[in-house]
Structure formats: structure tokens, C-alpha cells
PDB file of C-alpha atoms in Angstrom:
ATOM      1  CA  MET T   8     107.548  55.325  97.631  1.00 48.00           C
ATOM      2  CA  LEU T   9     108.203  57.057 100.938  1.00 45.00           C
ATOM      3  CA  ILE T  10     111.943  57.275 100.221  1.00 52.00           C
ATOM      4  CA  ALA T  11     111.325  58.551  96.695  1.00 51.00           C
ATOM      5  CA  GLY T  12     108.972  61.225  98.013  1.00 50.00           C
ATOM      6  CA  LEU T  13     111.462  62.351 100.650  1.00 48.00           C
ATOM      7  CA  LEU T  14     114.259  62.513  98.081  1.00 51.00           C
ATOM      8  CA  ALA T  15     112.059  64.597  95.783  1.00 54.00           C
ATOM      9  CA  LEU T  16     111.292  67.009  98.612  1.00 52.00           C
ATOM     10  CA  VAL T  17     114.978  67.314  99.468  1.00 55.00           C
ATOM     11  CA  GLY T  18     115.755  68.071  95.823  1.00 55.00           C
ATOM     12  CA  PHE T  19     113.091  70.773  95.686  1.00 54.00           C
ATOM     13  CA  ALA T  20     114.350  72.244  98.940  1.00 52.00           C
ATOM     14  CA  LEU T  21     117.908  72.451  97.628  1.00 52.00           C
ATOM     15  CA  LEU T  22     116.695  74.200  94.474  1.00 52.00           C
ATOM     16  CA  THR T  23     114.423  76.703  96.212  1.00 50.00           C
ATOM     17  CA  GLY T  24     116.223  77.154  99.531  1.00 51.00           C
ATOM     18  CA  SER T  25     112.994  76.517 101.456  1.00 57.00           C
ATOM     19  CA  MET T  26     113.144  74.192 104.439  1.00 62.00           C
ATOM     20  CA  LEU T  27     109.596  74.875 105.634  1.00 60.00           C
ATOM     21  CA  GLY T  28     108.104  73.066 102.652  1.00 59.00           C
ATOM     22  CA  ILE T  29     110.271  69.982 103.079  1.00 65.00           C
ATOM     23  CA  LEU T  30     109.447  69.746 106.801  1.00 65.00           C
ATOM     24  CA  LEU T  31     105.706  69.992 106.125  1.00 66.00           C
ATOM     25  CA  GLY T  32     105.921  67.539 103.227  1.00 65.00           C
ATOM     26  CA  ALA T  33     108.043  65.025 105.145  1.00 66.00           C
ATOM     27  CA  SER T  34     105.561  65.111 108.018  1.00 69.00           C
ATOM     28  CA  GLY T  35     102.712  64.455 105.613  1.00 68.00           C
ATOM     29  CA  LEU T  36     104.518  61.542 103.954  1.00 67.00           C
ATOM     30  CA  LEU T  37     105.202  59.965 107.334  1.00 68.00           C
ATOM     31  CA  VAL T  38     101.534  60.276 108.277  1.00 68.00           C
ATOM     32  CA  LEU T  39     100.498  58.627 105.000  1.00 66.00           C
ATOM     33  CA  GLU T  40     102.994  55.818 105.583  1.00 64.00           C
ATOM     34  CA  LEU T  41     102.175  55.152 109.236  1.00 65.00           C
ATOM     35  CA  GLU T  42      98.480  55.975 109.512  1.00 63.00           C
ATOM     36  CA  PHE T  43      97.128  55.344 106.007  1.00 61.00           C
ATOM     37  CA  LYS T  44      99.224  52.300 105.082  1.00 63.00           C
ATOM     38  CA  GLY T  45     101.193  54.090 102.381  1.00 59.00           C
ATOM     39  CA  ASN T  46      98.162  55.355 100.478  1.00 61.00           C
ATOM     40  CA  PHE T  47     100.170  57.887  98.475  1.00 61.00           C
ATOM     41  CA  SER T  48      97.397  58.330  95.925  1.00 65.00           C
ATOM     42  CA  VAL T  49      96.075  60.936  98.375  1.00 66.00           C
ATOM     43  CA  LEU T  50      99.220  62.968  97.710  1.00 69.00           C
ATOM     44  CA  GLY T  51      98.710  62.854  93.965  1.00 69.00           C
ATOM     45  CA  ASN T  52      95.046  63.841  94.196  1.00 71.00           C
ATOM     46  CA  ALA T  53      95.749  66.688  96.615  1.00 68.00           C
ATOM     47  CA  THR T  54      98.566  68.026  94.453  1.00 71.00           C
ATOM     48  CA  TRP T  55      96.472  67.869  91.291  1.00 73.00           C
ATOM     49  CA  ASN T  56      93.473  69.560  92.901  1.00 70.00           C
ATOM     50  CA  LEU T  57      95.641  72.375  94.281  1.00 69.00           C
ATOM     51  CA  PHE T  58      97.641  73.257  91.182  1.00 71.00           C
ATOM     52  CA  ASN T  59      95.074  72.397  88.493  1.00 73.00           C
ATOM     53  CA  SER T  60      93.316  75.702  89.079  1.00 70.00           C
ATOM     54  CA  PHE T  61      92.888  78.540  86.594  1.00 72.00           C
ATOM     55  CA  THR T  62      92.719  81.063  89.432  1.00 71.00           C
ATOM     56  CA  PHE T  63      95.980  79.831  90.965  1.00 75.00           C
ATOM     57  CA  THR T  64      97.879  80.782  87.816  1.00 79.00           C
ATOM     58  CA  ALA T  65      97.438  84.418  88.865  1.00 80.00           C
ATOM     59  CA  VAL T  66     100.049  83.881  91.595  1.00 82.00           C
ATOM     60  CA  PRO T  67     103.178  83.640  89.381  1.00 84.00           C
ATOM     61  CA  ALA T  68     101.809  86.451  87.198  1.00 86.00           C
ATOM     62  CA  PHE T  69     101.542  88.848  90.145  1.00 84.00           C
ATOM     63  CA  ILE T  70     104.995  87.827  91.370  1.00 84.00           C
ATOM     64  CA  PHE T  71     106.375  88.558  87.898  1.00 88.00           C
ATOM     65  CA  LEU T  72     104.594  91.919  87.917  1.00 85.00           C
ATOM     66  CA  GLY T  73     106.360  92.914  91.133  1.00 82.00           C
ATOM     67  CA  GLU T  74     109.704  91.860  89.712  1.00 84.00           C
ATOM     68  CA  ILE T  75     109.124  93.943  86.578  1.00 86.00           C
ATOM     69  CA  LEU T  76     108.448  97.003  88.727  1.00 82.00           C
ATOM     70  CA  GLY T  77     111.711  96.512  90.562  1.00 80.00           C
ATOM     71  CA  GLN T  78     113.903  95.675  87.582  1.00 82.00           C
ATOM     72  CA  SER T  79     112.543  98.321  85.214  1.00 80.00           C
ATOM     73  CA  GLY T  80     112.903 101.327  87.502  1.00 78.00           C
ATOM     74  CA  LEU T  81     109.147 101.990  87.579  1.00 80.00           C
ATOM     75  CA  ALA T  82     109.136 101.345  91.313  1.00 79.00           C
ATOM     76  CA  LYS T  83     111.843 103.937  91.906  1.00 80.00           C
ATOM     77  CA  ARG T  84     110.000 106.522  89.823  1.00 81.00           C
ATOM     78  CA  ILE T  85     106.810 106.006  91.820  1.00 81.00           C
ATOM     79  CA  TYR T  86     108.738 106.111  95.115  1.00 81.00           C
ATOM     80  CA  ASN T  87     110.430 109.392  94.193  1.00 78.00           C
ATOM     81  CA  ALA T  88     107.108 110.876  93.063  1.00 80.00           C
ATOM     82  CA  ILE T  89     105.286 110.234  96.338  1.00 79.00           C
ATOM     83  CA  SER T  90     108.244 111.024  98.619  1.00 78.00           C
ATOM     84  CA  PRO T  91     107.593 114.799  98.889  1.00 77.00           C
ATOM     85  CA  SER T  92     103.964 114.264  99.960  1.00 76.00           C
ATOM     86  CA  PHE T  93     104.579 111.550 102.550  1.00 77.00           C
ATOM     87  CA  GLY T  94     107.872 113.121 103.627  1.00 72.00           C
ATOM     88  CA  ARG T  95     105.991 116.135 104.994  1.00 73.00           C
ATOM     89  CA  LEU T  96     104.546 113.972 107.761  1.00 78.00           C
ATOM     90  CA  PRO T  97     106.302 113.475 111.130  1.00 81.00           C
ATOM     91  CA  GLY T  98     108.874 110.780 110.539  1.00 79.00           C
ATOM     92  CA  GLY T  99     109.975 112.079 107.151  1.00 78.00           C
ATOM     93  CA  LEU T 100     111.105 109.418 104.721  1.00 81.00           C
ATOM     94  CA  LEU T 101     110.085 106.646 107.120  1.00 84.00           C
ATOM     95  CA  GLN T 102     106.513 107.625 106.277  1.00 84.00           C
ATOM     96  CA  THR T 103     107.416 107.351 102.605  1.00 85.00           C
ATOM     97  CA  ASN T 104     108.404 103.728 103.201  1.00 87.00           C
ATOM     98  CA  ILE T 105     104.947 102.955 104.583  1.00 89.00           C
ATOM     99  CA  GLY T 106     103.240 104.891 101.801  1.00 87.00           C
ATOM    100  CA  ALA T 107     105.329 103.212  99.109  1.00 86.00           C
ATOM    101  CA  CYS T 108     104.598  99.770 100.573  1.00 88.00           C
ATOM    102  CA  THR T 109     100.883 100.598 100.502  1.00 88.00           C
ATOM    103  CA  VAL T 110     101.129 101.639  96.864  1.00 85.00           C
ATOM    104  CA  PHE T 111     103.148  98.631  95.736  1.00 85.00           C
ATOM    105  CA  SER T 112     100.933  96.232  97.692  1.00 85.00           C
ATOM    106  CA  ALA T 113      98.045  97.469  95.564  1.00 84.00           C
ATOM    107  CA  ILE T 114     100.021  96.539  92.446  1.00 81.00           C
ATOM    108  CA  SER T 115     102.038  93.387  93.113  1.00 78.00           C
ATOM    109  CA  GLY T 116      99.987  91.675  95.836  1.00 76.00           C
ATOM    110  CA  SER T 117     103.120  90.089  97.261  1.00 77.00           C
ATOM    111  CA  SER T 118     104.538  90.975 100.664  1.00 79.00           C
ATOM    112  CA  THR T 119     107.935  89.625  99.664  1.00 77.00           C
ATOM    113  CA  ALA T 120     108.075  91.615  96.444  1.00 77.00           C
ATOM    114  CA  THR T 121     106.819  94.768  98.174  1.00 82.00           C
ATOM    115  CA  ALA T 122     109.437  94.626 100.924  1.00 82.00           C
ATOM    116  CA  ALA T 123     112.192  93.736  98.448  1.00 80.00           C
ATOM    117  CA  VAL T 124     111.362  96.537  95.998  1.00 81.00           C
ATOM    118  CA  VAL T 125     110.928  99.273  98.618  1.00 84.00           C
ATOM    119  CA  GLY T 126     113.954  98.042 100.557  1.00 82.00           C
ATOM    120  CA  SER T 127     116.194  98.107  97.504  1.00 81.00           C
ATOM    121  CA  ILE T 128     115.173 101.715  96.824  1.00 81.00           C
ATOM    122  CA  ALA T 129     114.952 103.163 100.330  1.00 82.00           C
ATOM    123  CA  TYR T 130     117.521 101.467 102.541  1.00 81.00           C
ATOM    124  CA  ASP T 131     120.734 103.010 101.191  1.00 80.00           C
ATOM    125  CA  GLU T 132     119.074 106.390 100.696  1.00 78.00           C
ATOM    126  CA  LEU T 133     117.766 106.621 104.272  1.00 81.00           C
ATOM    127  CA  LYS T 134     120.942 105.155 105.727  1.00 81.00           C
ATOM    128  CA  GLY T 135     122.952 107.843 103.968  1.00 78.00           C
ATOM    129  CA  ARG T 136     120.698 110.520 105.445  1.00 78.00           C
ATOM    130  CA  GLY T 137     121.380 109.333 108.990  1.00 79.00           C
ATOM    131  CA  TYR T 138     118.175 107.452 109.744  1.00 83.00           C
ATOM    132  CA  ASP T 139     118.370 104.736 112.362  1.00 82.00           C
ATOM    133  CA  ARG T 140     118.903 101.309 110.798  1.00 84.00           C
ATOM    134  CA  GLY T 141     116.285  99.680 112.999  1.00 84.00           C
ATOM    135  CA  SER T 142     113.680 102.255 112.006  1.00 84.00           C
ATOM    136  CA  ILE T 143     114.447 101.809 108.314  1.00 85.00           C
ATOM    137  CA  VAL T 144     114.231  98.033 108.403  1.00 88.00           C
ATOM    138  CA  GLY T 145     111.219  98.120 110.731  1.00 89.00           C
ATOM    139  CA  THR T 146     109.128 100.338 108.457  1.00 89.00           C
ATOM    140  CA  ILE T 147     110.031  98.284 105.389  1.00 89.00           C
ATOM    141  CA  ALA T 148     109.279  94.983 107.123  1.00 89.00           C
ATOM    142  CA  ALA T 149     106.010  96.262 108.596  1.00 89.00           C
ATOM    143  CA  GLY T 150     104.972  97.902 105.338  1.00 88.00           C
ATOM    144  CA  GLY T 151     105.709  94.696 103.465  1.00 86.00           C
ATOM    145  CA  THR T 152     102.988  92.898 105.408  1.00 87.00           C
ATOM    146  CA  LEU T 153     100.426  95.173 103.737  1.00 88.00           C
ATOM    147  CA  GLY T 154     100.697  92.889 100.726  1.00 84.00           C
ATOM    148  CA  MET T 155      98.623  90.353 102.683  1.00 85.00           C
ATOM    149  CA  PRO T 156      95.311  92.256 103.127  1.00 88.00           C
ATOM    150  CA  ILE T 157      95.477  94.870 100.349  1.00 87.00           C
ATOM    151  CA  PRO T 158      94.243  93.544  96.987  1.00 85.00           C
ATOM    152  CA  PRO T 159      95.441  92.024  94.749  1.00 83.00           C
ATOM    153  CA  SER T 160      96.761  89.919  97.615  1.00 84.00           C
ATOM    154  CA  LEU T 161      98.398  86.624  96.709  1.00 82.00           C
ATOM    155  CA  ALA T 162      97.300  85.222 100.062  1.00 84.00           C
ATOM    156  CA  LEU T 163      93.666  86.004  99.236  1.00 85.00           C
ATOM    157  CA  ILE T 164      94.036  84.520  95.750  1.00 83.00           C
ATOM    158  CA  ILE T 165      95.518  81.305  97.142  1.00 80.00           C
ATOM    159  CA  TYR T 166      92.836  81.062  99.835  1.00 83.00           C
ATOM    160  CA  GLY T 167      90.032  81.751  97.354  1.00 82.00           C
ATOM    161  CA  ALA T 168      91.328  79.181  94.870  1.00 76.00           C
ATOM    162  CA  TRP T 169      91.871  76.609  97.618  1.00 75.00           C
ATOM    163  CA  GLN T 170      88.517  77.070  99.366  1.00 78.00           C
ATOM    164  CA  ASN T 171      86.471  77.994  96.258  1.00 78.00           C
ATOM    165  CA  VAL T 172      85.622  81.471  97.599  1.00 82.00           C
ATOM    166  CA  SER T 173      84.981  84.529  95.402  1.00 81.00           C
ATOM    167  CA  ILE T 174      88.300  86.309  94.817  1.00 82.00           C
ATOM    168  CA  GLY T 175      86.519  89.577  94.081  1.00 81.00           C
ATOM    169  CA  ALA T 176      84.645  89.441  97.388  1.00 85.00           C
ATOM    170  CA  LEU T 177      87.882  88.725  99.249  1.00 87.00           C
ATOM    171  CA  PHE T 178      89.544  91.688  97.534  1.00 86.00           C
ATOM    172  CA  VAL T 179      86.718  94.032  98.554  1.00 86.00           C
ATOM    173  CA  ALA T 180      86.912  92.728 102.113  1.00 88.00           C
ATOM    174  CA  GLY T 181      90.647  93.401 102.297  1.00 88.00           C
ATOM    175  CA  ILE T 182      90.625  97.087 101.280  1.00 88.00           C
ATOM    176  CA  VAL T 183      89.476  98.701 104.541  1.00 91.00           C
ATOM    177  CA  PRO T 184      91.581  96.514 106.897  1.00 91.00           C
ATOM    178  CA  GLY T 185      94.642  97.065 104.708  1.00 90.00           C
ATOM    179  CA  LEU T 186      94.239 100.850 104.666  1.00 91.00           C
ATOM    180  CA  MET T 187      93.534 100.892 108.406  1.00 93.00           C
ATOM    181  CA  LEU T 188      96.710  98.915 109.040  1.00 92.00           C
ATOM    182  CA  SER T 189      98.681 101.325 106.847  1.00 91.00           C
ATOM    183  CA  GLY T 190      97.219 104.269 108.779  1.00 91.00           C
ATOM    184  CA  LEU T 191      98.167 102.693 112.102  1.00 94.00           C
ATOM    185  CA  PHE T 192     101.732 102.155 110.904  1.00 92.00           C
ATOM    186  CA  MET T 193     101.943 105.808 109.899  1.00 91.00           C
ATOM    187  CA  ALA T 194     100.496 106.922 113.217  1.00 91.00           C
ATOM    188  CA  TYR T 195     103.059 104.849 115.099  1.00 91.00           C
ATOM    189  CA  VAL T 196     105.908 106.334 113.039  1.00 89.00           C
ATOM    190  CA  ALA T 197     104.560 109.848 113.712  1.00 87.00           C
ATOM    191  CA  VAL T 198     104.289 109.289 117.462  1.00 89.00           C
ATOM    192  CA  THR T 199     107.773 107.775 117.598  1.00 86.00           C
ATOM    193  CA  ALA T 200     109.172 110.689 115.596  1.00 81.00           C
ATOM    194  CA  ARG T 201     107.691 113.165 118.098  1.00 80.00           C
ATOM    195  CA  ARG T 202     109.521 111.428 120.912  1.00 77.00           C
ATOM    196  CA  ARG T 203     112.743 110.842 118.965  1.00 74.00           C
ATOM    197  CA  PRO T 204     113.236 113.314 116.100  1.00 66.00           C
ATOM    198  CA  THR T 205     114.331 111.839 112.796  1.00 63.00           C
ATOM    199  CA  PRO T 206     116.947 113.346 110.455  1.00 63.00           C
ATOM    200  CA  GLN T 207     115.969 115.755 107.722  1.00 56.00           C
ATOM    201  CA  GLY T 208     114.489 113.830 104.827  1.00 51.00           C
ATOM    202  CA  ALA T 209     114.059 115.009 101.282  1.00 51.00           C
ATOM    203  CA  VAL T 210     113.788 118.719 100.480  1.00 53.00           C
ATOM    204  CA  ARG T 211     110.523 119.900 102.028  1.00 64.00           C
ATOM    205  CA  LEU T 212     108.418 121.192  99.165  1.00 62.00           C
ATOM    206  CA  PRO T 213     105.318 123.346  99.600  1.00 65.00           C
ATOM    207  CA  LEU T 214     102.138 121.306  99.733  1.00 63.00           C
ATOM    208  CA  GLY T 215     101.059 122.323  96.244  1.00 67.00           C
ATOM    209  CA  ALA T 216     104.427 121.452  94.738  1.00 66.00           C
ATOM    210  CA  ALA T 217     104.492 118.137  96.616  1.00 66.00           C
ATOM    211  CA  LEU T 218     101.069 117.184  95.294  1.00 68.00           C
ATOM    212  CA  LEU T 219     102.111 118.244  91.799  1.00 71.00           C
ATOM    213  CA  LYS T 220     105.202 116.052  92.091  1.00 71.00           C
ATOM    214  CA  SER T 221     102.994 113.090  93.041  1.00 70.00           C
ATOM    215  CA  LEU T 222     101.355 113.313  89.614  1.00 73.00           C
ATOM    216  CA  GLU T 223     104.532 111.770  88.229  1.00 72.00           C
ATOM    217  CA  ALA T 224     103.288 108.499  89.753  1.00 72.00           C
ATOM    218  CA  TRP T 225     100.738 108.224  86.929  1.00 79.00           C
ATOM    219  CA  PRO T 226     101.948 104.705  85.980  1.00 77.00           C
ATOM    220  CA  PHE T 227     100.547 103.596  89.350  1.00 81.00           C
ATOM    221  CA  ALA T 228      97.059 104.773  88.401  1.00 83.00           C
ATOM    222  CA  ILE T 229      97.217 102.929  85.083  1.00 85.00           C
ATOM    223  CA  LEU T 230      98.386  99.719  86.746  1.00 85.00           C
ATOM    224  CA  ILE T 231      95.707  99.976  89.432  1.00 84.00           C
ATOM    225  CA  PHE T 232      92.980 100.236  86.807  1.00 87.00           C
ATOM    226  CA  ALA T 233      94.489  97.443  84.738  1.00 86.00           C
ATOM    227  CA  ILE T 234      94.514  95.138  87.758  1.00 86.00           C
ATOM    228  CA  LEU T 235      91.882  96.112  90.324  1.00 83.00           C
ATOM    229  CA  GLY T 236      89.646  98.203  88.079  1.00 85.00           C
ATOM    230  CA  THR T 237      89.075  95.388  85.613  1.00 86.00           C
ATOM    231  CA  ILE T 238      88.279  92.984  88.453  1.00 83.00           C
ATOM    232  CA  PHE T 239      85.868  95.268  90.331  1.00 82.00           C
ATOM    233  CA  PHE T 240      84.029  96.269  87.145  1.00 83.00           C
ATOM    234  CA  GLY T 241      83.694  92.627  86.129  1.00 80.00           C
ATOM    235  CA  LEU T 242      85.815  93.036  83.005  1.00 85.00           C
ATOM    236  CA  ALA T 243      88.382  90.378  83.925  1.00 84.00           C
ATOM    237  CA  THR T 244      89.019  87.507  86.304  1.00 83.00           C
ATOM    238  CA  PRO T 245      91.943  87.794  88.765  1.00 82.00           C
ATOM    239  CA  THR T 246      94.064  85.641  86.466  1.00 83.00           C
ATOM    240  CA  GLU T 247      93.242  87.760  83.409  1.00 87.00           C
ATOM    241  CA  ALA T 248      93.864  90.937  85.421  1.00 86.00           C
ATOM    242  CA  ALA T 249      97.255  89.617  86.522  1.00 86.00           C
ATOM    243  CA  ALA T 250      98.221  88.936  82.908  1.00 89.00           C
ATOM    244  CA  LEU T 251      96.944  92.371  81.876  1.00 90.00           C
ATOM    245  CA  GLY T 252      98.968  93.948  84.689  1.00 88.00           C
ATOM    246  CA  CYS T 253     102.148  92.230  83.479  1.00 89.00           C
ATOM    247  CA  VAL T 254     101.590  93.421  79.912  1.00 91.00           C
ATOM    248  CA  THR T 255     100.830  96.962  81.114  1.00 89.00           C
ATOM    249  CA  ALA T 256     103.952  97.021  83.295  1.00 87.00           C
ATOM    250  CA  LEU T 257     106.084  95.804  80.385  1.00 89.00           C
ATOM    251  CA  LEU T 258     104.684  98.493  78.088  1.00 89.00           C
ATOM    252  CA  LEU T 259     105.332 101.199  80.699  1.00 86.00           C
ATOM    253  CA  ALA T 260     108.858  99.877  81.227  1.00 85.00           C
ATOM    254  CA  LEU T 261     109.490  99.997  77.478  1.00 84.00           C
ATOM    255  CA  LEU T 262     108.136 103.551  77.427  1.00 83.00           C
ATOM    256  CA  TYR T 263     110.821 104.641  79.906  1.00 80.00           C
ATOM    257  CA  ARG T 264     113.438 102.496  78.101  1.00 79.00           C
ATOM    258  CA  GLU T 265     114.880 101.095  81.321  1.00 76.00           C
ATOM    259  CA  LEU T 266     114.044  97.400  80.917  1.00 79.00           C
ATOM    260  CA  THR T 267     116.901  95.538  79.265  1.00 83.00           C
ATOM    261  CA  TRP T 268     116.958  91.876  78.262  1.00 87.00           C
ATOM    262  CA  ARG T 269     119.253  91.159  81.218  1.00 88.00           C
ATOM    263  CA  ARG T 270     116.844  92.779  83.671  1.00 86.00           C
ATOM    264  CA  LEU T 271     113.904  90.950  82.130  1.00 87.00           C
ATOM    265  CA  TRP T 272     115.746  87.646  82.521  1.00 90.00           C
ATOM    266  CA  ALA T 273     116.551  88.526  86.147  1.00 88.00           C
ATOM    267  CA  ALA T 274     112.848  89.206  86.759  1.00 86.00           C
ATOM    268  CA  LEU T 275     111.901  85.832  85.262  1.00 88.00           C
ATOM    269  CA  VAL T 276     114.497  83.964  87.338  1.00 88.00           C
ATOM    270  CA  ALA T 277     113.398  85.702  90.542  1.00 84.00           C
ATOM    271  CA  THR T 278     109.762  84.870  89.740  1.00 85.00           C
ATOM    272  CA  VAL T 279     110.536  81.178  89.271  1.00 84.00           C
ATOM    273  CA  ARG T 280     112.552  81.071  92.489  1.00 82.00           C
ATOM    274  CA  THR T 281     109.857  82.803  94.562  1.00 80.00           C
ATOM    275  CA  PHE T 282     106.991  80.791  93.076  1.00 80.00           C
ATOM    276  CA  SER T 283     108.885  77.510  93.515  1.00 76.00           C
ATOM    277  CA  THR T 284     109.442  78.266  97.193  1.00 75.00           C
ATOM    278  CA  LEU T 285     105.768  79.143  97.640  1.00 76.00           C
ATOM    279  CA  THR T 286     104.488  76.054  95.833  1.00 75.00           C
ATOM    280  CA  LEU T 287     106.793  73.797  97.827  1.00 72.00           C
ATOM    281  CA  VAL T 288     105.300  75.142 101.065  1.00 71.00           C
ATOM    282  CA  LEU T 289     101.746  74.697  99.706  1.00 73.00           C
ATOM    283  CA  LEU T 290     102.555  71.194  98.479  1.00 72.00           C
ATOM    284  CA  GLY T 291     104.012  70.283 101.838  1.00 67.00           C
ATOM    285  CA  ALA T 292     100.998  71.686 103.664  1.00 66.00           C
TER     286      ALA T 292
END
């Protein structure tokens, strides 16, 4: 049984590319073998209790939502819409990275998806404008962590489902810390920019024009209501809100006619890969 379990973990690791899960799982199997006389029924019960949860099904849905945003071009539209407003701050487009990560964290709930989406949009653009590579990667990596506290956070969903804690209460508790962390990131970028000037970012629009441009990010408002609004007003559970967010994102993507069958398939494959890696780590733990 021990050998079969180890072989299964190795197979999962090869499929997902995650070594953390196999190391955690192998350690657990060894403990069961040496300390609990091979009582592997504990493994089956723990696995069933973890994954047989209605709330936990929100996790792959939110991952899929983030992938839709990236593949459909909605993410790029929102990024371009908010760039003039955030780009007026000291630090230029580096501030846009933090702002975009804050926005996408409030939609996808995944740090990985947030960093991947913003990075795919911003890295080449900022690199071409002469921004320092370390600053670009640093703001994207730091901004990606905002997916942890800002709802709908996958980490909060997993913790709530695991420990039987109210997901809605966890979401409310994560808003202020998440926004404070975003503000601190922006402050750090501004202070650093004062000491070491950054290149010229996007065309500096007047404040009124910049705010008017930000109205083009209206899909963000719709997605926020579909996800967080329905949860906070008690209209949907986190799982139902995640499904509603996916449907809303698909409809918006169809509206802009940028989501092809190939891109949709790529989003599905990326979702399976990310969720498999995550579940392997949870299973191992």
C-alpha cells in the first residue's frame, strides 16, 4: 500500500509539475506506515472530507475565471483603461501594475492568475519603455500576492471550507488588509520613484480625461457585482458566485468577440493544470 501510494504521488507530480505535494504526501505516508502501523484508511477519510465539499468547488471556478480574463482580452482592456489614472502617480506604469493586480485580485481570487495575467500584459510594454526589469517583475510579483487577502480569495475559500468558517465573514475581513497592503505597495513605488526617476510611461492625460478613460473598465464593475455583490447581499454562496462570475466573463468575452475556441480550450487546460497542482499540495498536506 505504501509503495502504491508513493507511485501514485509520483505520477501526479509528473503530470502537474509540483514537487511540494509529493514531498508532503510521501512524508505523510511514511508517518502512517511507521507510526500508525499502515492505517491508510486515515488517508482515504482525510481525502474524502477535504474534496467532498460544495464550497471547495468554487476554487476551480475562480481559477477558470482568471484564465478567461487573460485569454479573452478582457484583462488587457481593463489594464489599458486604468493605466492613465494610475500612471499619473509617481512611478508611472509601475503603479498601474499594482492597481491592475488589485483589480484582478478582486475578480479572480488567485495570486497565480493575477500575476500571470498582469505580467503577460505589462512586462513587454514596460520593458520596451525602458523600465528597470527588477522593478517590473517586483511590482508584478508583489501585486500578485494581493490575491491572498482581497476577496474572492482562493486561500480564504480553502481555509473556510477546511475549517468550516463562514466564507462571507472571511471575505469581509480581508478587504481592509488587502487595500492597505495595496496602498503600501503604491507608497513604496512612489518613494522609490522619487529617489530614482522612472521612464516616461503612457501619455499623461489630464485628470478628467484619465478618469473618463477609466470608465472603459466597466466590465470590472459588472464582474465585481456578479461575484462579490451577490455574496455580500446574500444572493449567492461563494460557489454559486464563482459559477456566475464565469458565465458573466464568458458573456463579456463573447460581446467583444475575442474568445475563440482555441483560447477557451487553453483556458480550460490551464485551469486543470493549476487546480491539479493545488489539490496535490492540499492532498499531501
